[in-house]
mmCIF file of C-alpha atoms in Angstrom:
data_model
loop_
_atom_site.group_PDB
_atom_site.id
_atom_site.type_symbol
_atom_site.label_atom_id
_atom_site.label_comp_id
_atom_site.label_asym_id
_atom_site.label_seq_id
_atom_site.Cartn_x
_atom_site.Cartn_y
_atom_site.Cartn_z
ATOM 1 C CA UNK A 24 6.016 -17.192 -38.534
ATOM 2 C CA UNK A 25 5.242 -17.738 -42.206
ATOM 3 C CA UNK A 26 4.669 -14.804 -44.563
ATOM 4 C CA UNK A 27 4.000 -14.745 -48.290
ATOM 5 C CA UNK A 28 4.246 -11.233 -49.739
ATOM 6 C CA UNK A 29 5.072 -9.471 -53.011
ATOM 7 C CA UNK A 30 8.300 -7.537 -53.399
ATOM 8 C CA UNK A 31 6.392 -4.357 -54.320
ATOM 9 C CA UNK A 32 4.228 -4.469 -51.186
ATOM 10 C CA UNK A 33 7.238 -5.003 -48.929
ATOM 11 C CA UNK A 34 10.002 -2.869 -50.429
ATOM 12 C CA UNK A 35 8.759 0.702 -49.929
ATOM 13 C CA UNK A 36 7.681 0.276 -46.261
ATOM 14 C CA UNK A 37 10.932 -1.579 -45.566
ATOM 15 C CA UNK A 38 12.986 1.237 -47.095
ATOM 16 C CA UNK A 39 11.103 3.793 -44.993
ATOM 17 C CA UNK A 40 11.667 2.093 -41.646
ATOM 18 C CA UNK A 41 15.252 1.086 -42.502
ATOM 19 C CA UNK A 42 16.040 4.756 -43.076
ATOM 20 C CA UNK A 43 16.170 5.423 -39.339
ATOM 21 C CA UNK A 44 18.449 2.442 -38.636
ATOM 22 C CA UNK A 45 22.044 3.610 -38.213
ATOM 23 C CA UNK A 46 24.851 1.544 -39.743
ATOM 24 C CA UNK A 47 26.840 1.661 -36.511
ATOM 25 C CA UNK A 48 24.987 0.867 -33.332
ATOM 26 C CA UNK A 49 25.968 0.361 -29.710
ATOM 27 C CA UNK A 50 23.290 -2.347 -29.428
ATOM 28 C CA UNK A 51 22.998 -5.170 -31.977
ATOM 29 C CA UNK A 52 19.200 -5.140 -31.818
ATOM 30 C CA UNK A 53 19.119 -1.553 -33.146
ATOM 31 C CA UNK A 54 20.546 -2.804 -36.462
ATOM 32 C CA UNK A 55 17.419 -4.914 -36.918
ATOM 33 C CA UNK A 56 13.906 -4.192 -38.060
ATOM 34 C CA UNK A 57 11.006 -5.605 -36.058
ATOM 35 C CA UNK A 58 8.425 -7.688 -37.943
ATOM 36 C CA UNK A 59 5.095 -7.994 -36.115
ATOM 37 C CA UNK A 60 2.466 -10.261 -37.664
ATOM 38 C CA UNK A 61 -1.176 -10.296 -36.662
ATOM 39 C CA UNK A 62 -4.320 -11.656 -38.285
ATOM 40 C CA UNK A 63 -4.536 -9.237 -41.203
ATOM 41 C CA UNK A 64 -1.323 -7.222 -41.452
ATOM 42 C CA UNK A 65 2.453 -7.145 -41.177
ATOM 43 C CA UNK A 66 3.974 -4.232 -39.232
ATOM 44 C CA UNK A 67 7.602 -3.164 -39.701
ATOM 45 C CA UNK A 68 9.380 -1.025 -37.093
ATOM 46 C CA UNK A 69 12.825 0.583 -37.100
ATOM 47 C CA UNK A 70 14.380 2.813 -34.442
ATOM 48 C CA UNK A 71 17.621 4.400 -33.248
ATOM 49 C CA UNK A 72 16.097 5.223 -29.812
ATOM 50 C CA UNK A 73 15.574 8.845 -30.896
ATOM 51 C CA UNK A 74 13.393 8.391 -33.994
ATOM 52 C CA UNK A 75 11.046 5.474 -34.652
ATOM 53 C CA UNK A 76 9.154 4.600 -37.837
ATOM 54 C CA UNK A 77 6.378 2.035 -38.102
ATOM 55 C CA UNK A 78 4.769 0.961 -41.386
ATOM 56 C CA UNK A 79 1.837 -1.441 -41.815
ATOM 57 C CA UNK A 80 1.222 -3.737 -44.791
ATOM 58 C CA UNK A 81 -2.179 -5.457 -45.252
ATOM 59 C CA UNK A 82 -2.014 -9.203 -45.921
ATOM 60 C CA UNK A 83 -4.377 -11.711 -47.459
ATOM 61 C CA UNK A 84 -5.716 -14.528 -45.313
ATOM 62 C CA UNK A 85 -5.520 -15.041 -41.572
ATOM 63 C CA UNK A 86 -2.265 -15.315 -39.649
ATOM 64 C CA UNK A 87 -1.338 -16.121 -36.089
ATOM 65 C CA UNK A 88 0.311 -13.386 -34.058
ATOM 66 C CA UNK A 89 4.109 -13.524 -33.909
ATOM 67 C CA UNK A 90 7.159 -11.226 -33.809
ATOM 68 C CA UNK A 91 10.811 -11.431 -34.858
ATOM 69 C CA UNK A 92 13.632 -9.070 -35.841
ATOM 70 C CA UNK A 93 15.798 -9.281 -38.991
ATOM 71 C CA UNK A 94 18.968 -7.384 -39.999
ATOM 72 C CA UNK A 95 17.533 -4.254 -41.612
ATOM 73 C CA UNK A 96 20.192 -3.560 -44.272
ATOM 74 C CA UNK A 97 20.582 -7.167 -45.406
ATOM 75 C CA UNK A 98 16.829 -7.727 -45.540
ATOM 76 C CA UNK A 99 16.351 -4.547 -47.579
ATOM 77 C CA UNK A 100 19.239 -5.359 -49.955
ATOM 78 C CA UNK A 101 17.753 -8.806 -50.594
ATOM 79 C CA UNK A 102 14.368 -7.275 -51.461
ATOM 80 C CA UNK A 103 15.955 -4.645 -53.717
ATOM 81 C CA UNK A 104 17.980 -7.288 -55.567
ATOM 82 C CA UNK A 105 14.966 -9.410 -56.476
ATOM 83 C CA UNK A 106 13.199 -8.856 -59.822
ATOM 84 C CA UNK A 107 9.994 -6.864 -60.119
ATOM 85 C CA UNK A 108 6.812 -8.710 -59.206
ATOM 86 C CA UNK A 109 8.786 -11.326 -57.262
ATOM 87 C CA UNK A 110 6.992 -13.163 -54.451
ATOM 88 C CA UNK A 111 8.807 -13.698 -51.153
ATOM 89 C CA UNK A 112 8.150 -16.580 -48.778
ATOM 90 C CA UNK A 113 9.556 -15.863 -45.320
ATOM 91 C CA UNK A 114 9.760 -18.708 -42.811
ATOM 92 C CA UNK A 115 11.113 -18.289 -39.289
ATOM 93 C CA UNK A 116 12.364 -21.433 -37.530
ATOM 94 C CA UNK A 117 14.953 -22.110 -34.838
ATOM 95 C CA UNK A 118 16.239 -18.544 -34.752
ATOM 96 C CA UNK A 119 16.837 -18.361 -38.511
ATOM 97 C CA UNK A 120 14.852 -16.706 -41.272
ATOM 98 C CA UNK A 121 14.609 -18.551 -44.595
ATOM 99 C CA UNK A 122 13.675 -16.219 -47.463
ATOM 100 C CA UNK A 123 12.740 -17.879 -50.750
ATOM 101 C CA UNK A 124 11.838 -16.241 -54.047
ATOM 102 C CA UNK A 125 11.900 -18.138 -57.318
ATOM 103 C CA UNK A 126 15.234 -19.941 -57.434
ATOM 104 C CA UNK A 127 16.820 -17.689 -54.786
ATOM 105 C CA UNK A 128 17.366 -18.750 -51.172
ATOM 106 C CA UNK A 129 18.648 -16.634 -48.296
ATOM 107 C CA UNK A 130 19.103 -17.527 -44.644
ATOM 108 C CA UNK A 131 19.324 -14.651 -42.164
ATOM 109 C CA UNK A 132 20.134 -14.624 -38.476
ATOM 110 C CA UNK A 133 17.404 -13.242 -36.224
ATOM 111 C CA UNK A 134 17.230 -11.675 -32.783
ATOM 112 C CA UNK A 135 14.247 -12.087 -30.438
ATOM 113 C CA UNK A 136 11.568 -9.422 -30.559
ATOM 114 C CA UNK A 137 11.648 -9.197 -26.765
ATOM 115 C CA UNK A 138 15.036 -7.457 -27.059
ATOM 116 C CA UNK A 139 13.631 -4.744 -29.360
ATOM 117 C CA UNK A 140 13.039 -1.372 -27.620
ATOM 118 C CA UNK A 141 9.384 -1.076 -26.672
ATOM 119 C CA UNK A 142 7.347 1.655 -28.333
ATOM 120 C CA UNK A 143 6.867 4.595 -25.993
ATOM 121 C CA UNK A 144 3.304 5.414 -25.068
ATOM 122 C CA UNK A 145 2.542 9.102 -25.400
ATOM 123 C CA UNK A 146 0.535 10.068 -22.360
ATOM 124 C CA UNK A 147 -1.267 13.337 -21.857
ATOM 125 C CA UNK A 148 -0.777 14.267 -25.513
ATOM 126 C CA UNK A 149 -2.410 17.161 -27.279
ATOM 127 C CA UNK A 150 -3.730 16.281 -30.734
ATOM 128 C CA UNK A 151 -3.844 18.317 -33.930
ATOM 129 C CA UNK A 152 -4.463 17.734 -37.623
ATOM 130 C CA UNK A 153 -2.742 19.489 -40.513
ATOM 131 C CA UNK A 154 -2.520 18.873 -44.260
ATOM 132 C CA UNK A 155 0.617 17.061 -45.400
ATOM 133 C CA UNK A 156 1.585 19.759 -47.897
ATOM 134 C CA UNK A 157 1.456 22.407 -45.162
ATOM 135 C CA UNK A 158 3.751 20.495 -42.832
ATOM 136 C CA UNK A 159 6.119 19.685 -45.686
ATOM 137 C CA UNK A 160 6.188 23.362 -46.689
ATOM 138 C CA UNK A 161 7.127 24.356 -43.132
ATOM 139 C CA UNK A 162 10.025 21.888 -43.054
ATOM 140 C CA UNK A 163 11.298 22.585 -46.584
ATOM 141 C CA UNK A 164 11.406 26.335 -46.024
ATOM 142 C CA UNK A 165 13.410 26.244 -42.803
ATOM 143 C CA UNK A 166 15.337 23.019 -42.167
ATOM 144 C CA UNK A 167 18.475 24.074 -44.074
ATOM 145 C CA UNK A 168 19.249 26.584 -41.306
ATOM 146 C CA UNK A 169 19.443 23.966 -38.538
ATOM 147 C CA UNK A 170 22.795 23.666 -36.789
ATOM 148 C CA UNK A 171 24.752 20.434 -37.077
ATOM 149 C CA UNK A 172 26.501 19.092 -33.957
ATOM 150 C CA UNK A 173 26.540 22.504 -32.281
ATOM 151 C CA UNK A 174 27.415 22.536 -28.587
ATOM 152 C CA UNK A 175 24.227 24.546 -28.148
ATOM 153 C CA UNK A 176 22.218 21.348 -28.510
ATOM 154 C CA UNK A 177 18.879 23.167 -28.791
ATOM 155 C CA UNK A 178 20.015 24.585 -32.157
ATOM 156 C CA UNK A 179 20.517 21.063 -33.595
ATOM 157 C CA UNK A 180 16.837 20.853 -34.421
ATOM 158 C CA UNK A 181 13.770 22.699 -35.618
ATOM 159 C CA UNK A 182 11.391 24.748 -33.492
ATOM 160 C CA UNK A 183 7.720 23.949 -34.109
ATOM 161 C CA UNK A 184 5.579 26.662 -32.579
ATOM 162 C CA UNK A 185 1.834 26.341 -32.128
ATOM 163 C CA UNK A 186 0.145 29.688 -32.545
ATOM 164 C CA UNK A 187 -3.498 30.697 -32.565
ATOM 165 C CA UNK A 188 -4.717 29.802 -36.042
ATOM 166 C CA UNK A 189 -1.444 28.458 -37.378
ATOM 167 C CA UNK A 190 1.917 26.729 -37.115
ATOM 168 C CA UNK A 191 5.385 28.237 -37.349
ATOM 169 C CA UNK A 192 8.784 26.618 -37.810
ATOM 170 C CA UNK A 193 12.067 28.343 -36.981
ATOM 171 C CA UNK A 194 15.639 27.136 -37.477
ATOM 172 C CA UNK A 195 18.940 28.872 -36.792
ATOM 173 C CA UNK A 196 22.610 27.977 -36.501
ATOM 174 C CA UNK A 197 23.527 31.275 -34.853
ATOM 175 C CA UNK A 198 24.612 32.927 -38.117
ATOM 176 C CA UNK A 199 21.342 32.838 -40.045
ATOM 177 C CA UNK A 200 17.700 32.143 -39.357
ATOM 178 C CA UNK A 201 14.713 30.817 -41.307
ATOM 179 C CA UNK A 202 11.083 31.306 -40.311
ATOM 180 C CA UNK A 203 7.900 30.054 -41.982
ATOM 181 C CA UNK A 204 4.200 30.324 -41.114
ATOM 182 C CA UNK A 205 1.127 28.420 -42.304
ATOM 183 C CA UNK A 206 -2.487 29.021 -41.362
ATOM 184 C CA UNK A 207 -4.450 26.077 -39.991
ATOM 185 C CA UNK A 208 -6.965 25.245 -37.291
ATOM 186 C CA UNK A 209 -4.687 25.189 -34.235
ATOM 187 C CA UNK A 210 -5.345 26.355 -30.713
ATOM 188 C CA UNK A 211 -2.217 25.948 -28.557
ATOM 189 C CA UNK A 212 -2.567 24.530 -25.083
ATOM 190 C CA UNK A 213 0.008 24.263 -22.345
ATOM 191 C CA UNK A 214 2.622 23.217 -24.926
ATOM 192 C CA UNK A 215 3.294 26.067 -27.348
ATOM 193 C CA UNK A 216 6.809 25.175 -28.570
ATOM 194 C CA UNK A 217 8.674 21.922 -29.217
ATOM 195 C CA UNK A 218 12.142 21.290 -30.712
ATOM 196 C CA UNK A 219 12.313 18.358 -33.159
ATOM 197 C CA UNK A 220 15.851 16.902 -33.462
ATOM 198 C CA UNK A 221 17.702 17.181 -36.760
ATOM 199 C CA UNK A 222 17.372 13.508 -37.686
ATOM 200 C CA UNK A 223 13.659 13.559 -36.933
ATOM 201 C CA UNK A 224 13.190 16.542 -39.253
ATOM 202 C CA UNK A 225 15.111 14.862 -42.092
ATOM 203 C CA UNK A 226 13.202 11.581 -41.749
ATOM 204 C CA UNK A 227 9.848 13.363 -41.560
ATOM 205 C CA UNK A 228 10.673 15.304 -44.742
ATOM 206 C CA UNK A 229 11.106 11.990 -46.567
ATOM 207 C CA UNK A 230 7.659 10.837 -45.508
ATOM 208 C CA UNK A 231 5.570 13.888 -46.378
ATOM 209 C CA UNK A 232 3.955 14.477 -49.778
ATOM 210 C CA UNK A 233 2.488 17.516 -51.507
ATOM 211 C CA UNK A 234 -1.057 16.362 -50.863
ATOM 212 C CA UNK A 235 -3.936 17.738 -48.836
ATOM 213 C CA UNK A 236 -4.431 14.442 -47.016
ATOM 214 C CA UNK A 237 -4.300 15.044 -43.279
ATOM 215 C CA UNK A 238 -1.532 14.040 -40.911
ATOM 216 C CA UNK A 239 -2.443 13.538 -37.283
ATOM 217 C CA UNK A 240 -0.096 15.086 -34.697
ATOM 218 C CA UNK A 241 0.188 14.003 -31.076
ATOM 219 C CA UNK A 242 2.646 15.747 -28.806
ATOM 220 C CA UNK A 243 3.590 16.124 -25.205
ATOM 221 C CA UNK A 244 6.662 17.583 -23.555
ATOM 222 C CA UNK A 245 8.851 14.599 -24.540
ATOM 223 C CA UNK A 246 7.567 13.125 -27.802
ATOM 224 C CA UNK A 247 6.017 13.980 -31.150
ATOM 225 C CA UNK A 248 4.042 11.332 -33.008
ATOM 226 C CA UNK A 249 2.679 11.844 -36.513
ATOM 227 C CA UNK A 250 0.353 9.379 -38.252
ATOM 228 C CA UNK A 251 0.341 9.354 -42.075
ATOM 229 C CA UNK A 252 -1.912 6.728 -43.646
ATOM 230 C CA UNK A 253 -0.119 3.428 -42.859
ATOM 231 C CA UNK A 254 3.037 5.030 -41.408
ATOM 232 C CA UNK A 255 3.610 6.228 -37.837
ATOM 233 C CA UNK A 256 6.541 8.555 -37.109
ATOM 234 C CA UNK A 257 7.670 9.044 -33.504
ATOM 235 C CA UNK A 258 10.496 11.289 -32.350
ATOM 236 C CA UNK A 259 11.892 12.289 -29.016
ATOM 237 C CA UNK A 260 12.058 16.035 -28.529
ATOM 238 C CA UNK A 261 15.083 18.118 -27.593
ATOM 239 C CA UNK A 262 14.826 19.140 -23.956
ATOM 240 C CA UNK A 263 15.899 22.762 -24.059
ATOM 241 C CA UNK A 264 14.758 26.327 -24.514
ATOM 242 C CA UNK A 265 14.950 27.741 -28.021
ATOM 243 C CA UNK A 266 16.402 31.274 -28.251
ATOM 244 C CA UNK A 267 14.064 34.266 -28.425
ATOM 245 C CA UNK A 268 14.235 34.413 -32.214
ATOM 246 C CA UNK A 269 11.910 37.435 -32.440
ATOM 247 C CA UNK A 270 14.710 39.621 -31.044
ATOM 248 C CA UNK A 271 17.081 38.844 -33.926
ATOM 249 C CA UNK A 272 14.610 39.622 -36.719
ATOM 250 C CA UNK A 273 15.470 43.202 -37.750
ATOM 251 C CA UNK A 274 12.622 45.615 -38.318
ATOM 252 C CA UNK A 275 12.390 49.016 -39.881
ATOM 253 C CA UNK A 276 15.183 48.582 -42.432
ATOM 254 C CA UNK A 277 15.117 51.376 -45.028
ATOM 255 C CA UNK A 278 17.585 49.893 -47.554
ATOM 256 C CA UNK A 279 15.254 47.839 -49.744
ATOM 257 C CA UNK A 280 16.575 45.921 -52.746
ATOM 258 C CA UNK A 281 14.239 44.194 -55.177
ATOM 259 C CA UNK A 282 15.667 41.881 -57.811
ATOM 260 C CA UNK A 283 14.914 39.057 -60.197
ATOM 261 C CA UNK A 284 15.685 35.999 -58.073
ATOM 262 C CA UNK A 285 17.263 33.955 -60.869
ATOM 263 C CA UNK A 286 19.519 36.804 -62.057
ATOM 264 C CA UNK A 287 20.690 37.605 -58.505
ATOM 265 C CA UNK A 288 21.203 33.922 -57.724
ATOM 266 C CA UNK A 289 23.258 33.240 -60.839
ATOM 267 C CA UNK A 290 25.353 36.365 -60.323
ATOM 268 C CA UNK A 291 26.217 35.395 -56.752
ATOM 269 C CA UNK A 292 26.937 31.801 -57.802
ATOM 270 C CA UNK A 293 29.448 32.994 -60.423
ATOM 271 C CA UNK A 294 31.121 35.365 -57.988
ATOM 272 C CA UNK A 295 31.324 32.681 -55.291
ATOM 273 C CA UNK A 296 33.602 30.532 -57.490
ATOM 274 C CA UNK A 297 36.583 32.600 -56.335
ATOM 275 C CA UNK A 298 35.501 33.108 -52.741
ATOM 276 C CA UNK A 299 37.592 32.032 -49.776
ATOM 277 C CA UNK A 300 36.764 28.352 -49.221
ATOM 278 C CA UNK A 301 36.665 28.791 -45.443
ATOM 279 C CA UNK A 302 34.895 32.118 -44.912
ATOM 280 C CA UNK A 303 32.905 32.388 -48.177
ATOM 281 C CA UNK A 304 32.675 36.163 -47.894
ATOM 282 C CA UNK A 305 31.067 38.411 -50.536
ATOM 283 C CA UNK A 306 31.086 42.215 -50.456
ATOM 284 C CA UNK A 307 27.919 43.891 -51.732
ATOM 285 C CA UNK A 308 28.051 47.529 -52.875
ATOM 286 C CA UNK A 309 24.657 49.105 -53.396
ATOM 287 C CA UNK A 310 24.108 52.265 -55.396
ATOM 288 C CA UNK A 311 21.349 53.615 -57.609
ATOM 289 C CA UNK A 312 19.650 50.514 -59.161
ATOM 290 C CA UNK A 313 22.918 48.570 -59.108
ATOM 291 C CA UNK A 314 24.342 45.840 -56.897
ATOM 292 C CA UNK A 315 28.041 45.070 -57.270
ATOM 293 C CA UNK A 316 29.190 41.766 -55.735
ATOM 294 C CA UNK A 317 32.925 41.245 -55.268
ATOM 295 C CA UNK A 318 34.849 38.361 -53.747
ATOM 296 C CA UNK A 319 38.518 37.552 -53.325
ATOM 297 C CA UNK A 320 40.637 34.785 -51.852
ATOM 298 C CA UNK A 321 44.113 34.299 -50.318
ATOM 299 C CA UNK A 322 45.551 33.604 -53.813
ATOM 300 C CA UNK A 323 44.820 37.262 -54.692
ATOM 301 C CA UNK A 324 42.137 36.171 -57.151
ATOM 302 C CA UNK A 325 39.027 38.284 -57.500
ATOM 303 C CA UNK A 326 35.582 38.130 -59.080
ATOM 304 C CA UNK A 327 33.105 40.933 -59.636
ATOM 305 C CA UNK A 328 29.476 40.833 -60.760
ATOM 306 C CA UNK A 329 27.280 43.819 -61.556
ATOM 307 C CA UNK A 330 23.586 43.053 -61.170
ATOM 308 C CA UNK A 331 20.719 45.355 -62.117
ATOM 309 C CA UNK A 332 18.287 45.733 -59.206
ATOM 310 C CA UNK A 333 15.628 48.142 -57.990
ATOM 311 C CA UNK A 334 17.267 50.273 -55.306
ATOM 312 C CA UNK A 335 16.900 53.989 -54.585
ATOM 313 C CA UNK A 336 18.487 54.335 -51.135
ATOM 314 C CA UNK A 337 21.847 55.631 -49.975
ATOM 315 C CA UNK A 338 25.024 53.903 -51.084
ATOM 316 C CA UNK A 339 25.805 50.931 -48.856
ATOM 317 C CA UNK A 340 28.689 48.491 -48.539
ATOM 318 C CA UNK A 341 28.067 45.289 -46.559
ATOM 319 C CA UNK A 342 29.552 41.790 -46.369
ATOM 320 C CA UNK A 343 27.853 38.399 -46.090
ATOM 321 C CA UNK A 344 28.593 34.704 -46.275
ATOM 322 C CA UNK A 345 27.661 34.049 -49.898
ATOM 323 C CA UNK A 346 26.573 30.459 -49.167
ATOM 324 C CA UNK A 347 24.024 31.703 -46.635
ATOM 325 C CA UNK A 348 22.624 34.209 -49.125
ATOM 326 C CA UNK A 349 22.372 31.547 -51.834
ATOM 327 C CA UNK A 350 20.621 29.127 -49.477
ATOM 328 C CA UNK A 351 18.036 31.788 -48.649
ATOM 329 C CA UNK A 352 17.495 32.649 -52.311
ATOM 330 C CA UNK A 353 17.137 28.985 -53.171
ATOM 331 C CA UNK A 354 14.356 28.641 -50.592
ATOM 332 C CA UNK A 355 12.383 31.590 -52.011
ATOM 333 C CA UNK A 356 9.672 30.348 -54.398
ATOM 334 C CA UNK A 357 8.728 33.698 -55.934
ATOM 335 C CA UNK A 358 10.348 35.084 -59.114
ATOM 336 C CA UNK A 359 11.082 38.440 -57.454
ATOM 337 C CA UNK A 360 13.027 38.664 -54.214
ATOM 338 C CA UNK A 361 13.434 41.464 -51.687
ATOM 339 C CA UNK A 362 16.447 42.153 -49.454
ATOM 340 C CA UNK A 363 15.893 44.569 -46.565
ATOM 341 C CA UNK A 364 18.790 46.128 -44.588
ATOM 342 C CA UNK A 365 19.330 49.084 -42.271
ATOM 343 C CA UNK A 366 23.126 49.606 -42.309
ATOM 344 C CA UNK A 367 26.412 47.717 -42.717
ATOM 345 C CA UNK A 368 26.191 46.267 -39.206
ATOM 346 C CA UNK A 369 22.605 45.032 -39.417
ATOM 347 C CA UNK A 370 21.285 41.676 -40.574
ATOM 348 C CA UNK A 371 19.580 41.294 -43.937
ATOM 349 C CA UNK A 372 16.016 39.996 -44.251
ATOM 350 C CA UNK A 373 15.310 38.020 -47.440
ATOM 351 C CA UNK A 374 11.828 37.090 -48.651
ATOM 352 C CA UNK A 375 9.835 36.717 -51.849
ATOM 353 C CA UNK A 376 8.025 39.831 -53.055
ATOM 354 C CA UNK A 377 4.437 39.666 -51.799
ATOM 355 C CA UNK A 378 5.159 36.572 -49.678
ATOM 356 C CA UNK A 379 6.284 37.214 -46.131
ATOM 357 C CA UNK A 380 5.098 33.879 -44.747
ATOM 358 C CA UNK A 381 8.695 32.672 -45.179
ATOM 359 C CA UNK A 382 11.548 34.984 -44.140
ATOM 360 C CA UNK A 383 15.306 34.504 -43.903
ATOM 361 C CA UNK A 384 17.739 36.493 -41.768
ATOM 362 C CA UNK A 385 21.450 36.534 -42.616
ATOM 363 C CA UNK A 386 23.969 38.186 -40.304
ATOM 364 C CA UNK A 387 26.616 40.482 -41.866
ATOM 365 C CA UNK A 388 30.332 39.671 -42.020
ATOM 366 C CA UNK A 389 33.335 41.914 -41.535
ATOM 367 C CA UNK A 390 35.476 41.692 -44.661
#
């Protein structure tokens, strides 16, 4: 194998595929990136057996087909360290890779491509197309509510639901929930819901852009594959049943608070400075057009914020985890935000005024 390529052409695809390679692996081959050369292009592949990324780079001239694997981190660090507009010559001989650029020389150990995990073929897949900005919006609005290493493994991911005329994502860690809808040309088949694992969601978020260029989705009961220009993302799916999230979304709440998002956010951020580091509780007292937020901690310290809001209902005292409220407010894009509650034991629904495509549910706390 002999490749001549510019640093700029190689670095970004290499960074993308190296992102899925874990620093600590049970198999040495999983620390490597696969280089596959054919007549007109170089293909890079990285995987951790759960998520796989493949990126293609067009090359000048004709090349003979060959494959090899190189240590992902070292290869990427070498490319990053070279000056802009550098040209790399990569020669593979006798199980070693010689990388030359200008007056720099590097020799890397290789592992045979035959040891690299084979790409899974997705059989019986249903296929859909959606704009990149729509898929990115779905992930951005909900992924912060995913659980992390929860024993309920099905919560350590994001639900993607195919609905007639649209897509919906839902994430919950059991204490809060985020839901977002987008309209697109989708007709669900036998597969209506899939759960994408946490790492797959985070890697996919890195790939997507705010553009209307299409991304092609293929999915079956075990895998999701998304094609974006010269990048192919493949993820195993979580085998489990997502909770019936519709049951935990409160309806009919008559305590409606409308506020300037920035003012409410800043007030809660100031109050949270003195909150209990472990429980992060905040007590909200609602009265006529006024929200009073108070927090205290085991050191007997206390903070209080009075925030002007639009509220005409009965007086209400309710407690929440202030971090969960702030996360929901941070996800709202609108300048005005609405909080809807029924009583002190009911969850709060947060959404932007006039925008209910994204909604956030936060469970109350006993303080």
